[in-house]
CSV table of C-alpha atoms in Angstrom, one decimal:
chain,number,residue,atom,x,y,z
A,17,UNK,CA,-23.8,2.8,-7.4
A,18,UNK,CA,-21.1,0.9,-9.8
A,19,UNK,CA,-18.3,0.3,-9.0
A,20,UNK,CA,-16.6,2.6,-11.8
A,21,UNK,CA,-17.7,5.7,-9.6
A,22,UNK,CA,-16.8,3.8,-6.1
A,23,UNK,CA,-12.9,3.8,-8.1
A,24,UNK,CA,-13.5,7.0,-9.3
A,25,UNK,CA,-14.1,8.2,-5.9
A,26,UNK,CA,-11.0,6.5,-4.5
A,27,UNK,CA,-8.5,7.7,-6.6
A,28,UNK,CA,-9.5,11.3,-6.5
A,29,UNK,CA,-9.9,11.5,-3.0
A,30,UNK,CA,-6.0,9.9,-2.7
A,31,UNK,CA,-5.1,13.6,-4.6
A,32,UNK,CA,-6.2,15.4,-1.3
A,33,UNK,CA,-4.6,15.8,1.7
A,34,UNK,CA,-6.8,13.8,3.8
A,35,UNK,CA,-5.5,11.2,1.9
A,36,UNK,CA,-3.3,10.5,4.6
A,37,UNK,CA,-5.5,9.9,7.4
A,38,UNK,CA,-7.1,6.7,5.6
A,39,UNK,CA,-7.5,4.2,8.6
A,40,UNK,CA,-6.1,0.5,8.1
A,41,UNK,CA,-9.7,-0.4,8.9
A,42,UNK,CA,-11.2,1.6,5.6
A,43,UNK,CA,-8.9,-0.5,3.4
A,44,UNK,CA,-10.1,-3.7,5.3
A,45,UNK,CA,-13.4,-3.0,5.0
A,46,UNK,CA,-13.0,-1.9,1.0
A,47,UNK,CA,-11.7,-5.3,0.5
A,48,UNK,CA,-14.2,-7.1,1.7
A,49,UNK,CA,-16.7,-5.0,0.1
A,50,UNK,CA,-15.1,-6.1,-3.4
A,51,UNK,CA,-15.0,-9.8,-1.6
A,52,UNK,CA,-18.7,-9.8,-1.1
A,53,UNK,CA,-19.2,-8.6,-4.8
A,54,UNK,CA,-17.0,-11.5,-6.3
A,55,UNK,CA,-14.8,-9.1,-8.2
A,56,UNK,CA,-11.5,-10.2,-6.9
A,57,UNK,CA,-9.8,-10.1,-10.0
A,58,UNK,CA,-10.7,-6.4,-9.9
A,59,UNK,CA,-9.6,-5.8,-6.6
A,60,UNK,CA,-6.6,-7.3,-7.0
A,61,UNK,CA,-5.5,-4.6,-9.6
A,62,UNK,CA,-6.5,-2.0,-7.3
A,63,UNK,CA,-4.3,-3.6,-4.6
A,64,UNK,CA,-1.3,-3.4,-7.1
A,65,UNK,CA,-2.5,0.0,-8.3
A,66,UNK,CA,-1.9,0.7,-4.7
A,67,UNK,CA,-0.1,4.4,-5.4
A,68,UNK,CA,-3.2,5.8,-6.6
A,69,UNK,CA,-5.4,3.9,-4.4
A,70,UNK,CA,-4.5,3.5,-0.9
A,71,UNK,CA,-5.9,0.4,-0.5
A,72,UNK,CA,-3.2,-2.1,1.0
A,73,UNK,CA,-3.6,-5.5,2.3
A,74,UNK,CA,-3.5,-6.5,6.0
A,75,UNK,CA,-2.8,-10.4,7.2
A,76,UNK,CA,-6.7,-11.0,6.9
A,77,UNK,CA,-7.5,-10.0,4.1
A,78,UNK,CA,-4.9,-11.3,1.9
A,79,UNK,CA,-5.5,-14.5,3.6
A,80,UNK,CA,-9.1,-14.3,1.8
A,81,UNK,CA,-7.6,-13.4,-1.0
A,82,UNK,CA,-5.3,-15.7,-1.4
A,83,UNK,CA,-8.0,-18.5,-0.7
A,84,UNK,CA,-10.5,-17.2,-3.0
A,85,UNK,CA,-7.5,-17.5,-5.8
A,86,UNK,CA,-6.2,-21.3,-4.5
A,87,UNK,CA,-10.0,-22.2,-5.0
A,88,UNK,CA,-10.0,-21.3,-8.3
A,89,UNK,CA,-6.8,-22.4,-8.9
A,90,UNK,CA,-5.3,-19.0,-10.3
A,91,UNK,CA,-2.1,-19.4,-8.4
A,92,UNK,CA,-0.1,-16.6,-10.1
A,93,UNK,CA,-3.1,-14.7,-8.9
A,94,UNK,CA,-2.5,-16.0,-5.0
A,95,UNK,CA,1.4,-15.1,-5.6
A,96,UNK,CA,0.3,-11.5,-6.3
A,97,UNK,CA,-1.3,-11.4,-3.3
A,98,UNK,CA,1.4,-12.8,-1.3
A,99,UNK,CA,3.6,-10.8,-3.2
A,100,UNK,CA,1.8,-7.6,-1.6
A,101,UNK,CA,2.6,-8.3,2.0
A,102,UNK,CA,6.3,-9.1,0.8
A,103,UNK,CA,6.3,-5.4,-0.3
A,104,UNK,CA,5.0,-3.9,3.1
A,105,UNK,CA,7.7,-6.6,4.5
A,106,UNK,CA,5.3,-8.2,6.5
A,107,UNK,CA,7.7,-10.8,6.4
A,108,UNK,CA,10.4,-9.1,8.3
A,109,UNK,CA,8.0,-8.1,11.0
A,110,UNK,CA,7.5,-10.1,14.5
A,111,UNK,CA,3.9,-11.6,14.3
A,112,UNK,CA,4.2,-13.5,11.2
A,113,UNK,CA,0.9,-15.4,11.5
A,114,UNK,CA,1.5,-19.3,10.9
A,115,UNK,CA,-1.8,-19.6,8.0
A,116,UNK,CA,-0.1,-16.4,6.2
A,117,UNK,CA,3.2,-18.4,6.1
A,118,UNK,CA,1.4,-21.2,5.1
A,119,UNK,CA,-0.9,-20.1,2.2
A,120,UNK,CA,2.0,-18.0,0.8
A,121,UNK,CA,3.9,-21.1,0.7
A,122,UNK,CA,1.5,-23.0,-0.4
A,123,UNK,CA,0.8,-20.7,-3.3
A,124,UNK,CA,4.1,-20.3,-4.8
A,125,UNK,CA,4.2,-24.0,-4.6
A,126,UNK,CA,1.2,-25.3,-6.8
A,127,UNK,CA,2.9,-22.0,-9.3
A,128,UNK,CA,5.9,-24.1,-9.4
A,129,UNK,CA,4.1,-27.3,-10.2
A,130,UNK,CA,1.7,-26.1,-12.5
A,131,UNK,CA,4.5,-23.8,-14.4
A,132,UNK,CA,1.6,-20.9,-14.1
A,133,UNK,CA,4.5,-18.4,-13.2
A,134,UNK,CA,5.5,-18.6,-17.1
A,135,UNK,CA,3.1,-16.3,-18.9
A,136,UNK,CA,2.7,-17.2,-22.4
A,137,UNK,CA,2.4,-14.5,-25.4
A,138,UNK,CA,-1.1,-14.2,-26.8
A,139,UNK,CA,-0.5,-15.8,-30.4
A,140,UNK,CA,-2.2,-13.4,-33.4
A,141,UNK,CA,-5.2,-14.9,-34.7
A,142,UNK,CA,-4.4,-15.0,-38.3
A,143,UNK,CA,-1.1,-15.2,-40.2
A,144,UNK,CA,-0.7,-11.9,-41.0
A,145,UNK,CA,3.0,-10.7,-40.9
A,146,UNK,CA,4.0,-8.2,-38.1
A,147,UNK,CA,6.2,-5.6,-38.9
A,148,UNK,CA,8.1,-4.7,-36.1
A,149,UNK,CA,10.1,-1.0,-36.2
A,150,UNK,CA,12.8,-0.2,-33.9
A,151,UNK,CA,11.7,3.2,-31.8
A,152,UNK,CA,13.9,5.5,-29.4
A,153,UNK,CA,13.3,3.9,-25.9
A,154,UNK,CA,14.1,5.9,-22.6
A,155,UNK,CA,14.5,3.3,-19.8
A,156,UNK,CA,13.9,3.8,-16.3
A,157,UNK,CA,17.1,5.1,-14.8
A,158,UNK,CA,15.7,4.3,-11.2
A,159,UNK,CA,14.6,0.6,-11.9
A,160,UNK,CA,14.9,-1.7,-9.2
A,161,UNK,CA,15.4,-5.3,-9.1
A,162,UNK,CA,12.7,-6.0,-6.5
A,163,UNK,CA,10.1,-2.8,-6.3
A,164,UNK,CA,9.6,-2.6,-10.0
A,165,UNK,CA,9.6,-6.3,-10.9
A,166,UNK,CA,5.9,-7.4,-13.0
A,167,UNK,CA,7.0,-11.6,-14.4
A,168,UNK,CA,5.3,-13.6,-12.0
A,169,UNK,CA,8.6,-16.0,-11.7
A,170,UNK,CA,10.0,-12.8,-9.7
A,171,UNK,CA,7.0,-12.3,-7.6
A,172,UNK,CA,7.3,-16.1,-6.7
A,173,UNK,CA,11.3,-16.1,-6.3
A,174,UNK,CA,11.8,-13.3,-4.0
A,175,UNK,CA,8.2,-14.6,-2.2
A,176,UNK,CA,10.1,-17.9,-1.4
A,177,UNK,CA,13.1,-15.8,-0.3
A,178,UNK,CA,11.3,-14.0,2.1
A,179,UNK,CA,9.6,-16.8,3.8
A,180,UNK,CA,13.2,-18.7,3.8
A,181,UNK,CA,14.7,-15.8,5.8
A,182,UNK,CA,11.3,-15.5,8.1
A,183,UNK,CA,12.8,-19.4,8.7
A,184,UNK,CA,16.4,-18.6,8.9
A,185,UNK,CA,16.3,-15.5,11.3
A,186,UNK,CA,13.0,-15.7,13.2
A,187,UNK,CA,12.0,-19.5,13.4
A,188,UNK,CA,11.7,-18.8,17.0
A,189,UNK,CA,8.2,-17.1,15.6
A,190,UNK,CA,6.3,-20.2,15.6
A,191,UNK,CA,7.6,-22.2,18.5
A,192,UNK,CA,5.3,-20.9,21.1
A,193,UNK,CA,2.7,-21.6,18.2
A,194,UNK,CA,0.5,-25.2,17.4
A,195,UNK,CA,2.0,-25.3,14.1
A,196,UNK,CA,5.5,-26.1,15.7
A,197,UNK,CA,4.4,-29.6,16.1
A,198,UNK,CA,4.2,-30.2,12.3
A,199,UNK,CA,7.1,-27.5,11.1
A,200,UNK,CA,9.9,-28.9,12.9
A,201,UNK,CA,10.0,-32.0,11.6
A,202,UNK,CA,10.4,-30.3,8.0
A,203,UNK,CA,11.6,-26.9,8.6
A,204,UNK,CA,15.8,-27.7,7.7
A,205,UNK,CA,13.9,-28.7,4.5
A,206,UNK,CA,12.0,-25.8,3.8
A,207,UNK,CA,15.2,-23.3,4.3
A,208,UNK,CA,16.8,-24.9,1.7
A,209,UNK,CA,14.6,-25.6,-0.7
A,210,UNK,CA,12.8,-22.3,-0.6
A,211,UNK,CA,16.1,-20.5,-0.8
A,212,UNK,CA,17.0,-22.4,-4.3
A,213,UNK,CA,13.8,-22.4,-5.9
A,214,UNK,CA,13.8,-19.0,-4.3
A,215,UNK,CA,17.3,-17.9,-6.0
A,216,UNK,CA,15.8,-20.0,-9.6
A,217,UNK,CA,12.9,-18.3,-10.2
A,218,UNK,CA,14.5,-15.2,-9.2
A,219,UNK,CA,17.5,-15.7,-11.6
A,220,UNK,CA,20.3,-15.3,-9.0
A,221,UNK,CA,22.1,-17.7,-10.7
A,222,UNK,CA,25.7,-16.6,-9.2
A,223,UNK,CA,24.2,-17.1,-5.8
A,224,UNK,CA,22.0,-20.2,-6.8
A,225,UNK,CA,25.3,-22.0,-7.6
A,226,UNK,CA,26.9,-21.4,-4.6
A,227,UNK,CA,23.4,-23.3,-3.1
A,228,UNK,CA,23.2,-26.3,-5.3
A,229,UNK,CA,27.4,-26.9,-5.2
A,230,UNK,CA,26.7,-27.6,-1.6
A,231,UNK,CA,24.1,-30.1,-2.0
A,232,UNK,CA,25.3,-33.6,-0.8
A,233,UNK,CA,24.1,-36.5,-0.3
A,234,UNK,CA,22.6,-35.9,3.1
A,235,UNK,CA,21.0,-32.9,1.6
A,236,UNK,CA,19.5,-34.5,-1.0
A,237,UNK,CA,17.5,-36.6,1.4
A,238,UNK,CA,17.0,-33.6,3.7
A,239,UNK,CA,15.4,-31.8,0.8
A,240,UNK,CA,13.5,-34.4,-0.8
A,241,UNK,CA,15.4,-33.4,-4.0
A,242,UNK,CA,13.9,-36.7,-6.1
A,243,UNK,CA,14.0,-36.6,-10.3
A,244,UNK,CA,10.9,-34.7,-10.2
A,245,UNK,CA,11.7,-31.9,-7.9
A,246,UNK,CA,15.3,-31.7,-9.3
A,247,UNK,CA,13.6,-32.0,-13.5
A,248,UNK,CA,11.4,-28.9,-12.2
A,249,UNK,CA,14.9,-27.0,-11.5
A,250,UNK,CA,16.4,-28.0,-14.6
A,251,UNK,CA,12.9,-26.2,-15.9
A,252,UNK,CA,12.9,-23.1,-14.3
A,253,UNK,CA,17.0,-22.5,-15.2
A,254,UNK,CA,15.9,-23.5,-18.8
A,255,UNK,CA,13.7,-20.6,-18.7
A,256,UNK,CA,15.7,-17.9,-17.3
A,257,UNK,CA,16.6,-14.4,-19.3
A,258,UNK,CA,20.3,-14.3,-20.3
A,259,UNK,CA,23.1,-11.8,-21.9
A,260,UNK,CA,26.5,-12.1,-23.3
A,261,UNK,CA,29.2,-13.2,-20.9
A,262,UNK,CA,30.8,-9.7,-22.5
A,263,UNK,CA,27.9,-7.5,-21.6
A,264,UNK,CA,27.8,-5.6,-17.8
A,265,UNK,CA,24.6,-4.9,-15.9
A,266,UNK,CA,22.9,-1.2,-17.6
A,267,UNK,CA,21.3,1.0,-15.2
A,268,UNK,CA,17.1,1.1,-15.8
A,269,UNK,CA,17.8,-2.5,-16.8
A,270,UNK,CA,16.7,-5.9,-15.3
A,271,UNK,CA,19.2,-7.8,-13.6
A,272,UNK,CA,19.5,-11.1,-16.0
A,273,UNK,CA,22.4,-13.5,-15.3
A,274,UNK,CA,25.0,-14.4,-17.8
A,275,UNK,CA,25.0,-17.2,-20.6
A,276,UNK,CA,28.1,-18.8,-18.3
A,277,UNK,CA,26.1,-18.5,-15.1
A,278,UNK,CA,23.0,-20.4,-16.3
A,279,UNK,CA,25.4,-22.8,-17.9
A,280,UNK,CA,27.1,-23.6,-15.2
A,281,UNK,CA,24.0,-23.4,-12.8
A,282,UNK,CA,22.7,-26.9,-15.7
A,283,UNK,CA,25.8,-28.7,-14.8
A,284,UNK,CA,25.6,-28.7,-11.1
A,285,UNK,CA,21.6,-29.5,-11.9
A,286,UNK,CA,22.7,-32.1,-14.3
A,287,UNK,CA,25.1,-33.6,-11.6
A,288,UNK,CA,22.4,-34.1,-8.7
A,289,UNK,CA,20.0,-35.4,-11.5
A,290,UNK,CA,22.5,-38.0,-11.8
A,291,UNK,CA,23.6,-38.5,-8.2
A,292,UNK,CA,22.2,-40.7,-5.4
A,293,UNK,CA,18.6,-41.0,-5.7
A,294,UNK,CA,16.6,-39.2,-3.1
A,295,UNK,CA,14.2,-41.9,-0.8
A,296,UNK,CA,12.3,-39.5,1.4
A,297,UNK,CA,8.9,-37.8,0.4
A,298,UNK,CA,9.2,-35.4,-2.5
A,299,UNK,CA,9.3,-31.7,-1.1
A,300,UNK,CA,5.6,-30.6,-2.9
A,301,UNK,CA,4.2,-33.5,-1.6
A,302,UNK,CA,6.0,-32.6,2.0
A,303,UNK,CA,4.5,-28.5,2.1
A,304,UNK,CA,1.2,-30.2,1.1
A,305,UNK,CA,1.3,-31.9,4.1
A,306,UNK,CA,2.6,-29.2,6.1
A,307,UNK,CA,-0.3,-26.9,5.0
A,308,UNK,CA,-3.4,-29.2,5.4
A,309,UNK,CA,-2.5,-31.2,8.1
A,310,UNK,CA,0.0,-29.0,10.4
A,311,UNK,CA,-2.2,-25.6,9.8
A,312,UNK,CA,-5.4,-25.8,7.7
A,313,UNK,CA,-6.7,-28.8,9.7
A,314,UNK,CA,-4.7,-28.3,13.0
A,315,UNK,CA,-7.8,-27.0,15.2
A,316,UNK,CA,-5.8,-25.6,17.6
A,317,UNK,CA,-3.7,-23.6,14.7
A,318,UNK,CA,-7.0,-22.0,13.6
A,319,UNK,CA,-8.1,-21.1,16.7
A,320,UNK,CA,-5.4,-19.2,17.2
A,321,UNK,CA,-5.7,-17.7,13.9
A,322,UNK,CA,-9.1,-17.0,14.7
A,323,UNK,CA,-8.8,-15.1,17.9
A,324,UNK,CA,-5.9,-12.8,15.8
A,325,UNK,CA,-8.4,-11.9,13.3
A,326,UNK,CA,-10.6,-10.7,16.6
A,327,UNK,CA,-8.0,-9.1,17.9
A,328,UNK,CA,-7.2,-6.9,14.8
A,329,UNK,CA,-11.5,-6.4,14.5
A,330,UNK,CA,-11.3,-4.9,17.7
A,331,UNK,CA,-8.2,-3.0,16.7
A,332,UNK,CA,-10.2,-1.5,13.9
A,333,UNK,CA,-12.9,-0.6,16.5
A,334,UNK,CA,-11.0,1.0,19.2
A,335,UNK,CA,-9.6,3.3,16.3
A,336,UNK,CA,-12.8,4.7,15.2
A,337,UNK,CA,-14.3,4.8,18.7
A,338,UNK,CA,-11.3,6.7,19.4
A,339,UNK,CA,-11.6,9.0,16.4
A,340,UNK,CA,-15.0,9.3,16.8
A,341,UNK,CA,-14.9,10.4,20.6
A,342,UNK,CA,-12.1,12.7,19.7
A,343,UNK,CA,-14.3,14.3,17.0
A,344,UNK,CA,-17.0,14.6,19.0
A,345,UNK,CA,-15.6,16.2,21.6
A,346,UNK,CA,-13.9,18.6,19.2
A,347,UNK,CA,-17.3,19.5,18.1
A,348,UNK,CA,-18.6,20.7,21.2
A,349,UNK,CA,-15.7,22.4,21.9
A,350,UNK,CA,-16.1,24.2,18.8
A,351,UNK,CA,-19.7,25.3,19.5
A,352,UNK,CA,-19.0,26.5,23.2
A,353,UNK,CA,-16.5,28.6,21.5
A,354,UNK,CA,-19.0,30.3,18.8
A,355,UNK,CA,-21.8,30.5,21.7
A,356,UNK,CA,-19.2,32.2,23.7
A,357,UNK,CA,-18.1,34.3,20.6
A,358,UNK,CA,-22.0,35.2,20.1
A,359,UNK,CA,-22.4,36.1,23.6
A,360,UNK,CA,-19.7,38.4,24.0
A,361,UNK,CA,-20.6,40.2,20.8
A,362,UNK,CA,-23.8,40.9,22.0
A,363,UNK,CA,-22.7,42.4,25.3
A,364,UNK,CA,-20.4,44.6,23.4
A,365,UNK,CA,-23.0,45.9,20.9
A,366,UNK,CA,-25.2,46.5,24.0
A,367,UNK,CA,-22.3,48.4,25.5
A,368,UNK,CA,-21.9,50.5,22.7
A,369,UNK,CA,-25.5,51.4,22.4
A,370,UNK,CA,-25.4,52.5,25.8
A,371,UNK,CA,-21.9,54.5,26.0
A,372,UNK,CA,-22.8,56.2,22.7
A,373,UNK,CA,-25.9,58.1,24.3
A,374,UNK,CA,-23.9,58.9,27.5
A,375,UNK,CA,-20.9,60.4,25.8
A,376,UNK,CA,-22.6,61.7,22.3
A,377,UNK,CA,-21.4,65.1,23.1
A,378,UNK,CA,-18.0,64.3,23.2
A,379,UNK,CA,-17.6,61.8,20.7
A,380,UNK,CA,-19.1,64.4,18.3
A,381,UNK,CA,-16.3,66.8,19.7
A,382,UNK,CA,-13.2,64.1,19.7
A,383,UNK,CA,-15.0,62.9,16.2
A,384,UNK,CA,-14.3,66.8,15.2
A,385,UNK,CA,-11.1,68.0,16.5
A,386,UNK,CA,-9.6,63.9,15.2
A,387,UNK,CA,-6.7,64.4,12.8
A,388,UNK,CA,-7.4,64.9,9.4
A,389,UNK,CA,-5.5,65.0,6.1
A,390,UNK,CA,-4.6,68.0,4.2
A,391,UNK,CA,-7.7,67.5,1.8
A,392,UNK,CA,-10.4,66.5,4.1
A,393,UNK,CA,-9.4,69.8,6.1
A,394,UNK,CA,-9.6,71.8,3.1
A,395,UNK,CA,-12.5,69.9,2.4
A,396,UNK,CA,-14.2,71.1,5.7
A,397,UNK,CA,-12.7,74.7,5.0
A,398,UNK,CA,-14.0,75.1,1.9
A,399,UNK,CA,-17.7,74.3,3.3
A,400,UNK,CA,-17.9,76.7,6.0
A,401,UNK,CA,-16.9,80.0,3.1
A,402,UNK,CA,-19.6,78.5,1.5
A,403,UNK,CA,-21.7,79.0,3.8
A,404,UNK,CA,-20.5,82.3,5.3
A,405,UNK,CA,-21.0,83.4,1.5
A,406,UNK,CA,-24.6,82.0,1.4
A,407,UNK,CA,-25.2,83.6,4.8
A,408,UNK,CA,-23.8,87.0,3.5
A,409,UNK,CA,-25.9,86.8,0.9
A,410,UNK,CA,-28.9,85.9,2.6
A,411,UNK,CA,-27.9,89.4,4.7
A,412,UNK,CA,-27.1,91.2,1.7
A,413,UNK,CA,-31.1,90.7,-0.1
A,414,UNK,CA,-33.0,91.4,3.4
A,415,UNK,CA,-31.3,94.9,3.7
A,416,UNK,CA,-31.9,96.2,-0.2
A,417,UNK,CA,-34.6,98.2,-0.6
A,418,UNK,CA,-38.0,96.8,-2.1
């Protein structure tokens, strides 16, 4: 069986309406199907393609997603991923699992140093001159800013935005956790660098300037904020989309910041380049540490993250013993019913058989005098002259003489 037909399959059976009794375990069990088969790159379109799928991600397996992706070092890739639960707003939810938080994190990172998150046109392959013609264009008058985003410097903005607020409003997540250890010694640090890279690569600029015009001294330590962190700002800025100072936001457009904003958003960048120099560890270099040490090799961390992963297997179980149970017992519920629908039917037919010879006589009579319509009583009429005629007849020819 390929896996053309198995995608086939899927998408026409999300066109019926059973579609909507698909189990969180099928889509976990689809995804490591594809796992086992090495076609992650294929899956992942799937995931995105998620409309006509169904399949969606759970905390497990975008974990082996996401690790499959680090390994081969397609980080945009591990963003995606990431970028799936942000859309189901795991994130806002109240188990936030510490290695979910942490390979996220660690994904939109290594996209940040590696400057993956800026997709490069495909160059033609000779020199040919491309005409290019101006055609009428409908845009999307229901575009939003964060559902309907495809760059990958989106996907890793409003990723580093989500995990700043899980820091922000529900830190108190991980303190009955082994990973607190490790994350609060850097977690002022991560708040406010996640939110402005965060607010960079998502081109907030307005909001991105309020951030940076508060950066002091102090903060500049806090953050780790040294030439190279502060150089890969400067970067990202450089490389944001821009309009006229003159021009106001369209509806079906993308929201781009103005020429001023991004100009202004340099300065302050500019500023802090040339400020106090920063003497604590640089920020990558601190998550790095945070992920290997405080959650990949914390043994406690991944016990924990172990007996989770249990815990949701023998979710997935108790939902199809339950469902299986359930149908079963609608099953024999459904045969007692025919056998009792069988058995009744016979005792009427034997009823009838019986009744019908007791009362023939008058059932033939009711069956006689039973009301009739105009036609079938003339009907009837019209057969008895014919035979009083025949009779008459008859009557008629025995009393000639021979």
């Amino acid at each position: 069986m390929s896996l053309d037909f198995v995608e086939e399959v899927i998408m026409s059976y999300m066109n019926t309406q059973a579609a909507v009794d698909v189990r969180d375990s099928t889509s976990h069990a689809f995804i490591r199907g594809y796992l086992n088969f090495r076609e992650v790159d294929r899956l992942l379109k799937l995931i995105e393609s998620r409309s006509k799928t169904g399949i969606f991600v759970d905390f497990a397996s975008a974990v082996l997603m996401m690790d499959v992706f680090l390994r081969k070092g397609e980080w945009n890739s591990a963003v995606a991923v990431s970028w799936e639960l942000c859309l189901q707003e795991y994130f806002s939810l109240e188990n936030v699992k510490p290695l979910v938080f942490a390979t996220s994190l660690f994904s939109c990172i290594k996209s940040i140093e590696n400057d993956s998150f800026l997709v490069k046109e495909s160059q033609p392959e000779d020199d040919r001159e491309i005409e290019q013609k101006l055609v009428p264009y409908v845009r999307n008058p229901n575009y939003d800013n964060f559902f309907d985003i495809k760059r990958p410097k989106l996907k890793t903005g409003y990723t580093l935005l989500h995990l700043s607020h899980v820091l922000n409003s529900r830190c108190s997540l991980f303190q009955t956790t082994p990973v607190w250890k490790s994350l609060s010694k850097h977690v002022d640090s991560f708040r406010l660098m996640m939110r402005i890279f965060g607010l960079a690569l998502s081109e907030q600029c307005d909001k991105l300037l309020v951030e940076i015009r508060k950066v002091d001294e102090s903060a500049i330590q806090l953050g780790g904020l040294d030439p190279t962190v502060v150089k890969k700002l400067i970067s990202i800025v450089d490389t944001c989309e821009t309009r006229s100072d003159d021009s106001s936001l369209k509806p079906g457009e993308p929201q781009v910041p103005s020429v001023s904003d991004v100009k202004s958003v340099q300065n302050e960048l500019l500023r802090i380049q040339g400020g106090p120099q920063c003497t604590t560890q640089n920020f990558f270099k601190v998550v790095e540490e945070f992920v290997f040490n405080g959650v990949i090799n914390n043994s406690e961390c991944m016990k924990q993250e172990l007996e989770a992963v249990s815990d949701l297997y023998d979710k997935f179980d108790e939902e199809r013993r339950k469902e299986y149970t359930e149908a079963v017992k609608m099953q024999k519920s459904e045969k007692v019913v025919e056998k009792a629908k069988e058995k009744l039917r016979q005792i009427l037919d034997r009823e009838e058989q019986i009744t019908y010879f007791q009362n023939g006589t008058k059932i033939i009579k009711d069956a006689w005098l039973a009301p009739r319509t105009r036609q079938e009583a003339r009907w009837s009429r019209l057969k008895e002259w014919k035979s009083e005629i025949s009779s008459q007849k008859e009557k008629q020819n025995d009393s000639s003489p021979v």
